[in-house]
CSV table of C-alpha atoms in Angstrom, one decimal:
chain,number,residue,atom,x,y,z
D,1,UNK,CA,46.6,66.1,179.2
D,2,UNK,CA,50.6,67.1,178.6
D,3,UNK,CA,53.6,68.8,180.4
D,4,UNK,CA,57.0,68.8,179.2
D,5,UNK,CA,59.6,71.5,180.5
D,6,UNK,CA,60.2,74.4,178.5
D,7,UNK,CA,62.7,74.1,175.7
D,8,UNK,CA,65.5,76.9,175.5
D,9,UNK,CA,66.5,76.6,172.0
D,10,UNK,CA,64.5,77.9,168.4
D,11,UNK,CA,62.2,75.7,166.9
D,12,UNK,CA,61.0,78.1,164.2
D,13,UNK,CA,58.3,77.1,161.9
D,14,UNK,CA,60.4,76.8,157.8
D,15,UNK,CA,57.7,76.9,155.0
D,16,UNK,CA,59.5,74.9,152.3
D,17,UNK,CA,59.7,77.8,150.5
D,18,UNK,CA,61.9,79.8,152.9
D,19,UNK,CA,65.1,81.1,151.5
D,20,UNK,CA,68.3,83.0,153.5
D,21,UNK,CA,69.6,86.0,152.7
D,22,UNK,CA,72.8,84.7,150.5
D,23,UNK,CA,75.1,87.2,151.8
D,24,UNK,CA,76.0,87.4,155.9
D,25,UNK,CA,76.5,89.5,158.5
D,26,UNK,CA,78.6,89.1,160.4
D,27,UNK,CA,77.4,89.6,164.0
D,28,UNK,CA,80.8,89.1,165.9
D,29,UNK,CA,85.0,88.8,164.6
D,30,UNK,CA,88.2,87.8,166.4
D,31,UNK,CA,88.1,91.8,168.7
D,32,UNK,CA,85.3,89.9,170.3
D,33,UNK,CA,85.9,86.2,170.0
D,34,UNK,CA,89.5,85.6,170.0
D,35,UNK,CA,90.6,83.0,166.9
D,36,UNK,CA,88.9,80.0,165.9
D,37,UNK,CA,85.6,80.3,167.7
D,38,UNK,CA,84.1,76.8,168.2
D,39,UNK,CA,80.1,77.2,169.8
D,40,UNK,CA,77.3,79.4,169.6
D,41,UNK,CA,74.3,79.5,171.3
D,42,UNK,CA,71.0,81.4,171.1
D,43,UNK,CA,68.1,80.9,173.4
D,44,UNK,CA,64.6,81.6,172.9
D,45,UNK,CA,64.9,85.3,174.4
D,46,UNK,CA,67.1,85.8,170.9
D,47,UNK,CA,70.5,85.5,173.2
D,48,UNK,CA,73.6,84.5,172.4
D,49,UNK,CA,76.2,83.2,173.8
D,50,UNK,CA,79.7,82.0,172.0
D,51,UNK,CA,82.4,79.8,173.7
D,52,UNK,CA,86.5,81.3,173.0
D,53,UNK,CA,88.6,78.9,172.5
D,54,UNK,CA,91.3,82.0,172.7
D,55,UNK,CA,89.9,83.8,175.7
D,56,UNK,CA,88.7,81.4,178.2
D,57,UNK,CA,85.3,83.3,178.5
D,58,UNK,CA,81.7,82.7,176.9
D,59,UNK,CA,81.2,85.8,175.4
D,60,UNK,CA,77.4,87.0,175.3
D,61,UNK,CA,75.1,89.7,173.3
D,62,UNK,CA,71.7,90.3,175.0
D,63,UNK,CA,68.3,90.9,172.5
D,64,UNK,CA,71.1,91.6,169.8
D,65,UNK,CA,72.6,94.0,171.5
D,66,UNK,CA,76.3,93.8,169.0
D,67,UNK,CA,77.9,96.7,170.7
D,68,UNK,CA,77.5,96.1,174.4
D,69,UNK,CA,79.0,92.3,174.9
D,70,UNK,CA,79.0,90.8,177.7
D,71,UNK,CA,82.1,88.6,179.0
D,72,UNK,CA,81.7,85.7,181.7
D,73,UNK,CA,84.9,84.6,183.0
D,74,UNK,CA,85.0,80.3,184.0
D,75,UNK,CA,87.0,78.1,186.2
D,76,UNK,CA,89.1,75.8,184.4
D,77,UNK,CA,87.2,77.0,181.1
D,78,UNK,CA,89.5,76.2,178.0
D,79,UNK,CA,89.1,75.3,173.9
D,80,UNK,CA,85.9,74.3,174.6
D,81,UNK,CA,83.7,73.1,171.6
D,82,UNK,CA,80.2,73.1,172.7
D,83,UNK,CA,77.8,74.7,175.2
D,84,UNK,CA,74.3,74.7,175.6
D,85,UNK,CA,72.3,77.5,177.8
D,86,UNK,CA,69.3,76.1,179.6
D,87,UNK,CA,65.8,77.8,179.8
D,88,UNK,CA,67.1,77.9,183.4
D,89,UNK,CA,69.9,80.7,182.3
D,90,UNK,CA,72.6,77.4,183.7
D,91,UNK,CA,75.5,77.3,181.0
D,92,UNK,CA,77.5,74.4,180.6
D,93,UNK,CA,80.1,74.6,178.7
D,94,UNK,CA,83.4,71.4,178.2
D,95,UNK,CA,86.1,71.5,178.8
D,96,UNK,CA,87.5,67.7,179.1
D,97,UNK,CA,90.1,68.8,176.8
D,98,UNK,CA,92.1,70.0,179.4
D,99,UNK,CA,90.5,69.7,182.8
D,100,UNK,CA,88.6,66.2,181.9
D,101,UNK,CA,85.3,67.5,182.2
D,102,UNK,CA,81.9,69.8,181.4
D,103,UNK,CA,80.9,72.9,183.8
D,104,UNK,CA,78.3,74.2,184.8
D,105,UNK,CA,78.3,78.4,185.5
D,106,UNK,CA,75.0,78.9,187.3
D,107,UNK,CA,72.9,82.3,186.3
D,108,UNK,CA,72.5,82.7,190.3
D,109,UNK,CA,75.9,81.7,190.8
D,110,UNK,CA,79.4,83.2,191.2
D,111,UNK,CA,81.3,80.3,189.5
D,112,UNK,CA,81.0,77.0,187.9
D,113,UNK,CA,80.4,74.2,189.7
D,114,UNK,CA,81.7,70.8,188.0
D,115,UNK,CA,78.9,68.8,185.9
D,116,UNK,CA,80.0,65.7,185.0
D,117,UNK,CA,83.9,64.0,184.5
D,118,UNK,CA,85.5,62.4,181.2
D,119,UNK,CA,87.7,61.1,179.5
D,120,UNK,CA,88.1,62.3,176.7
D,121,UNK,CA,85.9,65.6,175.2
D,122,UNK,CA,81.9,66.4,174.8
D,123,UNK,CA,82.6,68.1,171.3
D,124,UNK,CA,78.2,68.1,171.7
D,125,UNK,CA,75.8,69.6,174.2
D,126,UNK,CA,72.3,69.2,175.2
D,127,UNK,CA,69.5,69.0,178.2
D,128,UNK,CA,67.1,67.5,176.6
D,129,UNK,CA,63.1,68.0,177.9
D,130,UNK,CA,63.4,65.6,180.7
D,131,UNK,CA,66.4,67.3,182.5
D,132,UNK,CA,69.3,65.2,180.9
D,133,UNK,CA,72.3,66.1,179.6
D,134,UNK,CA,74.2,64.8,177.0
D,135,UNK,CA,77.4,64.1,176.3
D,136,UNK,CA,78.8,63.9,172.6
D,137,UNK,CA,82.4,62.0,173.8
D,138,UNK,CA,84.4,62.9,170.4
D,139,UNK,CA,87.1,60.6,171.0
D,140,UNK,CA,85.3,58.0,172.0
D,141,UNK,CA,83.1,57.2,169.8
D,142,UNK,CA,79.9,57.5,171.7
D,143,UNK,CA,77.3,59.9,173.2
D,144,UNK,CA,76.7,59.2,176.8
D,145,UNK,CA,74.0,60.9,179.5
D,146,UNK,CA,73.7,61.5,182.9
D,147,UNK,CA,70.3,63.2,184.8
D,148,UNK,CA,72.1,67.2,185.2
D,149,UNK,CA,72.2,68.7,188.2
D,150,UNK,CA,72.6,65.6,190.3
D,151,UNK,CA,76.1,65.4,192.1
D,152,UNK,CA,76.6,61.4,190.6
D,153,UNK,CA,79.5,61.0,188.1
D,154,UNK,CA,77.3,58.3,187.0
D,155,UNK,CA,76.5,58.5,183.4
D,156,UNK,CA,75.3,56.0,180.8
D,157,UNK,CA,75.6,55.4,177.4
D,158,UNK,CA,72.8,56.4,175.3
D,159,UNK,CA,74.8,55.5,171.1
D,160,UNK,CA,78.2,54.4,170.7
D,161,UNK,CA,80.1,51.4,171.6
D,162,UNK,CA,83.0,53.5,171.7
D,163,UNK,CA,85.1,52.0,169.2
D,164,UNK,CA,84.7,52.9,165.8
D,165,UNK,CA,82.9,51.8,163.4
D,166,UNK,CA,79.6,52.7,160.0
D,167,UNK,CA,77.6,50.4,161.3
D,168,UNK,CA,74.6,50.7,162.7
D,169,UNK,CA,75.2,50.7,166.0
D,170,UNK,CA,78.6,52.6,166.2
D,171,UNK,CA,79.9,55.8,165.7
D,172,UNK,CA,82.9,57.3,164.6
D,173,UNK,CA,83.9,60.1,165.9
D,174,UNK,CA,80.4,62.3,166.6
D,175,UNK,CA,80.5,65.8,167.3
D,176,UNK,CA,76.8,67.5,167.4
D,177,UNK,CA,74.4,66.3,168.9
D,178,UNK,CA,70.3,67.4,169.3
D,179,UNK,CA,67.6,64.6,171.0
D,180,UNK,CA,64.1,66.2,170.3
D,181,UNK,CA,60.4,66.2,172.1
D,182,UNK,CA,60.1,63.0,172.7
D,183,UNK,CA,63.5,62.0,173.8
D,184,UNK,CA,64.8,61.1,170.1
D,185,UNK,CA,68.9,61.7,169.4
D,186,UNK,CA,70.4,63.4,166.5
D,187,UNK,CA,74.1,62.2,166.1
D,188,UNK,CA,75.6,64.6,163.7
D,189,UNK,CA,78.5,60.9,162.7
D,190,UNK,CA,81.5,63.1,161.8
D,191,UNK,CA,83.8,60.6,160.5
D,192,UNK,CA,81.1,58.4,159.3
D,193,UNK,CA,79.4,61.3,157.1
D,194,UNK,CA,76.0,61.1,158.3
D,195,UNK,CA,73.5,62.0,160.6
D,196,UNK,CA,72.2,59.0,162.5
D,197,UNK,CA,68.9,58.7,164.6
D,198,UNK,CA,69.0,56.6,167.9
D,199,UNK,CA,64.8,56.4,169.1
D,200,UNK,CA,64.3,57.2,172.5
D,201,UNK,CA,66.2,53.6,174.7
D,202,UNK,CA,68.0,52.2,171.2
D,203,UNK,CA,70.7,51.9,170.1
D,204,UNK,CA,70.6,50.6,166.8
D,205,UNK,CA,70.8,54.1,165.0
D,206,UNK,CA,68.7,55.7,161.1
D,207,UNK,CA,70.7,57.1,159.0
D,208,UNK,CA,69.5,60.2,158.3
D,209,UNK,CA,71.2,61.8,155.6
D,210,UNK,CA,74.9,61.4,154.3
D,211,UNK,CA,76.8,58.0,153.3
D,212,UNK,CA,74.1,54.9,154.3
D,213,UNK,CA,70.4,57.2,153.7
D,214,UNK,CA,68.5,56.9,150.0
D,215,UNK,CA,67.7,60.0,148.2
D,216,UNK,CA,69.9,62.2,150.2
D,217,UNK,CA,72.4,64.7,150.2
D,218,UNK,CA,76.3,63.9,150.1
D,219,UNK,CA,78.1,65.1,153.7
D,220,UNK,CA,81.3,65.9,154.2
D,221,UNK,CA,82.5,65.5,158.7
D,222,UNK,CA,79.0,67.2,159.8
D,223,UNK,CA,79.3,68.6,163.2
D,224,UNK,CA,75.8,70.0,164.1
D,225,UNK,CA,72.5,69.6,163.0
D,226,UNK,CA,69.5,71.6,165.0
D,227,UNK,CA,65.5,70.3,164.5
D,228,UNK,CA,62.8,73.0,162.5
D,229,UNK,CA,59.1,72.8,164.7
D,230,UNK,CA,58.2,70.4,161.5
D,231,UNK,CA,61.7,68.3,162.6
D,232,UNK,CA,63.2,69.1,159.2
D,233,UNK,CA,67.1,69.1,159.3
D,234,UNK,CA,69.2,71.5,159.8
D,235,UNK,CA,73.2,70.3,159.2
D,236,UNK,CA,76.5,71.8,159.4
D,237,UNK,CA,78.2,70.3,156.6
D,238,UNK,CA,81.2,71.5,157.7
D,239,UNK,CA,84.3,69.6,155.2
D,240,UNK,CA,82.4,71.9,152.1
D,241,UNK,CA,81.9,74.6,153.8
D,242,UNK,CA,78.0,75.0,153.9
D,243,UNK,CA,74.3,74.3,156.0
D,244,UNK,CA,72.2,71.8,154.5
D,245,UNK,CA,68.7,72.2,155.1
D,246,UNK,CA,65.7,69.7,154.4
D,247,UNK,CA,61.8,70.1,154.1
D,248,UNK,CA,59.2,68.6,152.8
D,249,UNK,CA,61.0,67.9,148.9
D,250,UNK,CA,63.9,66.7,150.1
D,251,UNK,CA,67.8,68.6,150.8
D,252,UNK,CA,69.4,71.4,149.8
D,253,UNK,CA,71.6,74.4,150.4
D,254,UNK,CA,71.3,76.8,152.2
D,255,UNK,CA,74.5,78.7,152.9
D,256,UNK,CA,77.8,78.8,151.5
D,257,UNK,CA,76.9,76.7,148.3
D,258,UNK,CA,79.6,77.2,146.0
D,259,UNK,CA,80.8,74.0,149.0
D,260,UNK,CA,84.5,76.1,148.8
D,261,UNK,CA,86.1,77.5,151.1
D,262,UNK,CA,86.4,81.7,151.5
D,263,UNK,CA,86.8,85.2,153.4
D,264,UNK,CA,83.6,87.0,151.7
D,265,UNK,CA,79.8,87.0,153.2
D,266,UNK,CA,78.3,84.4,150.9
D,267,UNK,CA,81.0,81.8,151.9
D,268,UNK,CA,82.4,79.7,155.0
D,269,UNK,CA,85.4,78.4,155.9
D,270,UNK,CA,85.0,75.0,158.1
D,271,UNK,CA,81.7,76.1,160.3
D,272,UNK,CA,81.5,74.2,163.2
D,273,UNK,CA,77.7,75.3,165.2
D,274,UNK,CA,74.4,76.7,164.1
D,275,UNK,CA,71.4,78.2,165.8
D,276,UNK,CA,67.9,79.6,164.9
D,277,UNK,CA,66.9,82.2,166.8
D,278,UNK,CA,63.1,82.8,166.6
D,279,UNK,CA,62.2,84.4,163.7
D,280,UNK,CA,64.3,81.7,161.9
D,281,UNK,CA,67.2,83.6,161.2
D,282,UNK,CA,70.7,80.9,161.3
D,283,UNK,CA,73.8,81.7,163.3
D,284,UNK,CA,77.0,80.4,162.3
D,285,UNK,CA,80.1,79.6,163.7
D,286,UNK,CA,82.2,80.6,160.9
D,287,UNK,CA,85.5,78.5,162.6
D,288,UNK,CA,88.3,79.7,159.6
D,289,UNK,CA,87.0,83.2,159.7
D,290,UNK,CA,87.5,83.7,163.3
D,291,UNK,CA,83.9,85.0,163.0
D,292,UNK,CA,79.8,84.8,163.4
D,293,UNK,CA,77.5,84.9,160.8
D,294,UNK,CA,74.0,85.2,160.5
D,295,UNK,CA,72.4,84.8,157.8
D,296,UNK,CA,69.2,86.5,157.4
D,297,UNK,CA,65.3,84.3,156.8
D,298,UNK,CA,64.5,86.1,153.1
D,299,UNK,CA,60.9,84.3,153.0
D,300,UNK,CA,59.2,81.7,154.7
D,301,UNK,CA,55.3,82.5,154.1
D,302,UNK,CA,52.5,80.1,154.1
D,303,UNK,CA,50.9,79.3,150.6
D,304,UNK,CA,48.1,82.4,150.5
D,305,UNK,CA,47.9,83.8,154.2
D,306,UNK,CA,44.4,84.2,155.1
D,307,UNK,CA,43.7,87.3,157.7
D,308,UNK,CA,40.9,86.5,160.4
D,309,UNK,CA,39.1,87.8,163.3
D,310,UNK,CA,40.9,87.6,166.0
D,311,UNK,CA,39.7,87.0,169.7
D,312,UNK,CA,41.7,86.8,173.4
D,313,UNK,CA,40.0,86.6,176.8
D,314,UNK,CA,41.8,86.5,180.1
D,315,UNK,CA,39.8,84.3,182.7
D,316,UNK,CA,41.2,86.3,186.5
D,317,UNK,CA,40.5,88.4,189.2
D,318,UNK,CA,38.3,91.8,189.6
D,319,UNK,CA,39.7,94.7,189.3
D,320,UNK,CA,42.7,94.9,187.0
D,321,UNK,CA,43.3,97.7,184.7
D,322,UNK,CA,45.5,97.4,181.5
D,323,UNK,CA,47.6,100.4,180.0
D,324,UNK,CA,45.7,101.3,176.8
D,325,UNK,CA,48.2,99.7,173.9
D,326,UNK,CA,47.4,98.3,170.5
D,327,UNK,CA,49.0,94.9,169.8
D,328,UNK,CA,50.7,92.7,166.9
D,329,UNK,CA,50.4,89.2,167.1
D,330,UNK,CA,52.0,87.5,164.7
D,331,UNK,CA,50.9,84.6,163.1
D,332,UNK,CA,52.4,82.6,160.4
D,333,UNK,CA,52.3,85.2,157.2
D,334,UNK,CA,49.9,87.0,158.6
D,335,UNK,CA,49.9,90.2,161.6
D,336,UNK,CA,46.9,90.5,163.2
D,337,UNK,CA,46.1,93.9,165.8
D,338,UNK,CA,44.1,94.2,168.3
D,339,UNK,CA,43.5,97.1,170.8
D,340,UNK,CA,43.2,96.7,175.3
D,341,UNK,CA,41.0,99.5,176.3
D,342,UNK,CA,42.5,101.8,178.8
D,343,UNK,CA,41.0,99.8,182.6
D,344,UNK,CA,38.6,96.9,182.9
D,345,UNK,CA,35.6,98.1,185.4
D,346,UNK,CA,34.9,95.8,189.0
D,347,UNK,CA,32.8,94.6,189.1
D,348,UNK,CA,30.9,91.2,190.7
D,349,UNK,CA,32.4,89.1,187.7
D,350,UNK,CA,35.5,86.9,187.9
D,351,UNK,CA,35.3,87.6,183.3
D,352,UNK,CA,36.5,90.2,181.3
D,353,UNK,CA,36.5,90.4,177.7
D,354,UNK,CA,39.1,92.1,175.4
D,355,UNK,CA,38.2,91.7,171.5
D,356,UNK,CA,39.3,92.8,168.1
D,357,UNK,CA,39.6,92.4,164.5
D,358,UNK,CA,41.0,92.9,161.5
D,359,UNK,CA,39.3,93.5,157.8
D,360,UNK,CA,38.6,90.0,156.5
D,361,UNK,CA,39.9,90.6,153.4
D,362,UNK,CA,40.1,86.9,152.0
D,363,UNK,CA,37.2,83.7,151.9
D,364,UNK,CA,38.5,81.3,154.5
D,365,UNK,CA,39.0,78.1,153.5
D,366,UNK,CA,40.6,74.7,155.9
D,367,UNK,CA,43.4,76.1,158.0
D,368,UNK,CA,46.1,74.8,160.4
D,369,UNK,CA,47.4,76.6,163.2
D,370,UNK,CA,51.1,77.0,164.1
D,371,UNK,CA,52.2,80.3,165.8
D,372,UNK,CA,56.0,80.9,166.4
D,373,UNK,CA,55.5,83.5,168.1
D,374,UNK,CA,56.7,84.2,171.7
D,375,UNK,CA,53.9,87.5,172.7
D,376,UNK,CA,53.6,87.4,176.5
D,377,UNK,CA,50.6,89.2,178.1
D,378,UNK,CA,50.5,88.8,181.8
D,379,UNK,CA,46.8,89.1,183.7
D,380,UNK,CA,46.0,87.8,186.8
D,381,UNK,CA,44.9,84.8,185.9
D,382,UNK,CA,45.2,82.5,181.9
D,383,UNK,CA,45.1,84.2,178.4
D,384,UNK,CA,43.6,82.7,176.5
D,385,UNK,CA,43.7,83.7,172.5
D,386,UNK,CA,42.6,82.8,169.6
D,387,UNK,CA,44.4,83.3,166.1
D,388,UNK,CA,45.5,81.2,162.9
D,389,UNK,CA,46.0,81.7,159.2
D,390,UNK,CA,45.3,78.7,156.7
D,391,UNK,CA,47.2,77.3,153.8
D,392,UNK,CA,44.5,77.2,151.2
D,393,UNK,CA,43.5,73.4,150.9
D,394,UNK,CA,39.6,72.6,150.2
D,395,UNK,CA,36.4,74.1,149.9
D,396,UNK,CA,34.4,72.1,152.7
D,397,UNK,CA,30.6,72.1,152.3
D,398,UNK,CA,29.9,73.5,156.0
D,399,UNK,CA,31.3,73.8,159.3
D,400,UNK,CA,33.3,71.4,162.2
D,401,UNK,CA,34.3,71.5,165.2
D,402,UNK,CA,38.1,72.1,166.2
D,403,UNK,CA,40.6,69.4,166.1
D,404,UNK,CA,43.1,69.6,168.4
D,405,UNK,CA,46.3,67.7,169.5
D,406,UNK,CA,48.6,68.4,172.1
D,407,UNK,CA,52.0,67.8,172.2
D,408,UNK,CA,53.6,65.7,173.0
D,409,UNK,CA,52.8,62.2,173.7
D,410,UNK,CA,50.0,60.8,175.6
D,411,UNK,CA,48.6,61.2,179.7
D,412,UNK,CA,46.4,60.5,181.7
D,413,UNK,CA,44.6,60.3,185.5
D,414,UNK,CA,46.1,56.6,186.3
D,415,UNK,CA,49.5,57.4,184.7
D,416,UNK,CA,50.4,61.1,184.9
D,417,UNK,CA,52.9,62.8,182.9
D,418,UNK,CA,55.8,63.2,185.7
D,419,UNK,CA,57.3,67.2,186.9
D,420,UNK,CA,59.6,68.5,189.4
D,421,UNK,CA,58.3,71.7,190.9
D,422,UNK,CA,60.9,73.1,190.8
D,423,UNK,CA,60.9,73.3,186.3
D,424,UNK,CA,59.1,75.7,183.9
D,425,UNK,CA,56.8,73.6,181.8
D,426,UNK,CA,54.9,74.0,178.7
D,427,UNK,CA,52.0,72.1,176.7
D,428,UNK,CA,51.8,73.5,172.6
D,429,UNK,CA,49.3,72.6,170.4
D,430,UNK,CA,48.0,71.8,167.2
D,431,UNK,CA,44.5,72.6,166.0
D,432,UNK,CA,42.7,72.3,163.0
D,433,UNK,CA,40.0,74.5,161.9
D,434,UNK,CA,37.6,73.1,159.1
D,435,UNK,CA,34.8,75.5,158.1
D,436,UNK,CA,33.6,77.0,154.1
D,437,UNK,CA,32.8,80.2,156.6
D,438,UNK,CA,34.7,82.6,159.3
D,439,UNK,CA,37.6,81.0,161.6
D,440,UNK,CA,37.8,82.8,164.3
D,441,UNK,CA,37.8,81.1,168.2
D,442,UNK,CA,37.8,81.8,171.0
D,443,UNK,CA,41.0,79.3,172.8
D,444,UNK,CA,40.8,78.8,177.0
D,445,UNK,CA,42.9,76.9,179.4
D,446,UNK,CA,41.8,75.7,182.3
D,447,UNK,CA,43.9,73.8,185.3
D,448,UNK,CA,42.1,71.9,187.0
D,449,UNK,CA,43.5,70.1,190.7
D,450,UNK,CA,43.1,66.4,190.7
D,451,UNK,CA,44.8,65.4,194.0
D,452,UNK,CA,41.7,64.1,195.5
D,453,UNK,CA,38.9,64.2,192.7
D,454,UNK,CA,39.2,67.0,189.7
D,455,UNK,CA,36.9,69.0,191.1
D,456,UNK,CA,39.5,72.3,191.8
D,457,UNK,CA,39.7,74.7,189.1
D,458,UNK,CA,43.0,76.8,190.2
D,459,UNK,CA,42.9,80.3,190.8
D,460,UNK,CA,45.6,80.7,188.6
D,461,UNK,CA,49.3,82.2,189.2
D,462,UNK,CA,50.3,85.5,187.3
D,463,UNK,CA,52.5,84.4,185.7
D,464,UNK,CA,50.8,82.1,183.9
D,465,UNK,CA,50.4,83.0,180.2
D,466,UNK,CA,49.7,81.7,177.3
D,467,UNK,CA,51.0,82.4,173.9
D,468,UNK,CA,48.6,81.9,171.4
D,469,UNK,CA,48.0,77.8,171.4
D,470,UNK,CA,51.1,77.1,174.0
D,471,UNK,CA,50.8,77.4,177.9
D,472,UNK,CA,53.3,78.0,179.9
D,473,UNK,CA,53.1,77.4,183.9
D,474,UNK,CA,56.4,79.0,185.4
D,475,UNK,CA,58.7,76.8,188.1
D,476,UNK,CA,57.7,76.9,191.8
D,477,UNK,CA,53.8,78.2,190.5
D,478,UNK,CA,51.9,75.7,191.2
D,479,UNK,CA,51.7,73.1,194.5
D,480,UNK,CA,52.9,69.6,194.6
D,481,UNK,CA,49.8,67.7,193.6
D,482,UNK,CA,48.4,66.1,190.5
D,483,UNK,CA,46.7,68.9,187.7
D,484,UNK,CA,44.0,67.9,184.8
D,485,UNK,CA,45.2,70.7,182.2
D,486,UNK,CA,41.9,71.6,179.4
D,487,UNK,CA,42.4,73.3,176.0
D,488,UNK,CA,39.0,74.4,175.6
D,489,UNK,CA,38.3,76.1,171.9
D,490,UNK,CA,34.6,77.4,170.6
D,491,UNK,CA,33.9,78.5,166.7
D,492,UNK,CA,32.4,82.1,167.4
D,493,UNK,CA,29.6,82.6,165.0
D,494,UNK,CA,28.6,78.5,166.0
D,495,UNK,CA,29.1,78.4,169.8
D,496,UNK,CA,27.9,75.2,169.4
D,497,UNK,CA,30.9,73.5,167.6
D,498,UNK,CA,33.4,73.0,170.1
D,499,UNK,CA,36.5,71.3,171.5
D,500,UNK,CA,38.8,70.2,174.1
D,501,UNK,CA,41.5,68.3,175.3
């Protein structure tokens, strides 16, 4: 049973053979974003936000519609080197260079409010899965944090000592920051030319890349750090005018690989930040070229994908009608399709099943489900789907029950994870299938109220959805209480092989 806040940024699944076009597409230039932009953010809806340096506003493009930018003017806003947008569409921007504060522009308000007062500018902003706001205080050589949306201006020092240095406890003009779902902090330690990781609650950092790290890459003034779905690093190596990525084989250059400044589509000029969209495309703030560059992902496939049957089951109330259409579920390396019938007759049953399959063209082998799809299907209940692709690993002699790992962390009835009713949360899962036959499965999520005893199944709200192996519950959907969230997986051809977590 795992509960967490829904994240607002993209963490695509990137395979080791992934590549990006060396020539970028310019999606915005000085006409719309002015001179020397510093920060770009792409949310999970692929809405793009850019903080302008000279226009005193945030420019927004929804759904990649670059023909119609939206300008958001923010009070007491000037020269913001950092930007973060939450899943509730709250925009955090820094104005510490002039107004000594971090502002919060809420989607349901007409103006911004101060979120944090500071003595120096935040050159990196981040809101973690526990709703804590982090600020990389460049001139003070430290990273501080406080609970977001809280009136108190008391913050905690989570990294650095307010004095520059190159030890494991100190930072030297830190820039971009990133906090993973386990609350580990990653810092682009700019003047130390390295990337530091501070495990949750620890002040002693570990060098992952750059100066002081073994078998790594030489960095010069890194300014931004993000992680993909597997925790691999993607770094803006600003003074080398390039983007660096890592994978199972180590570090490699992704863009601007000549390491020289330039104005062509293959060059960057002191880039500052990067952000993934949901497809794995990379958006870079190309500061001295006064533009936002999009590096399109060209290849990203797992080793020899396998096409398998897809089954989905919806548990909900009776009498539902669904429009007739064919939908596509994109998993890693394959697209499966299914057809939804035009209507579902009313019966005395609470359950109806929609099934479909693709032609099985390859022999199934051991596989791992790993999905980056953000398909949203709503019903008066839970959508559970079965879909997978496989790495070709080894051919087992028989079938075994699925192995399920819920991400992140652990919890129990004695020690449940705690979340506010006003926040969204989601659960993701990793599913391992080991079978020489069909890998088709039926996947179901179940919510049980445990306020007294874990016995009453909750009548689910239409807004509760799953996206393949993820359960997503919007804010204010469940009443106050304790809930047990269970994922059940059954092999279609061998129903006695089933697992729950």
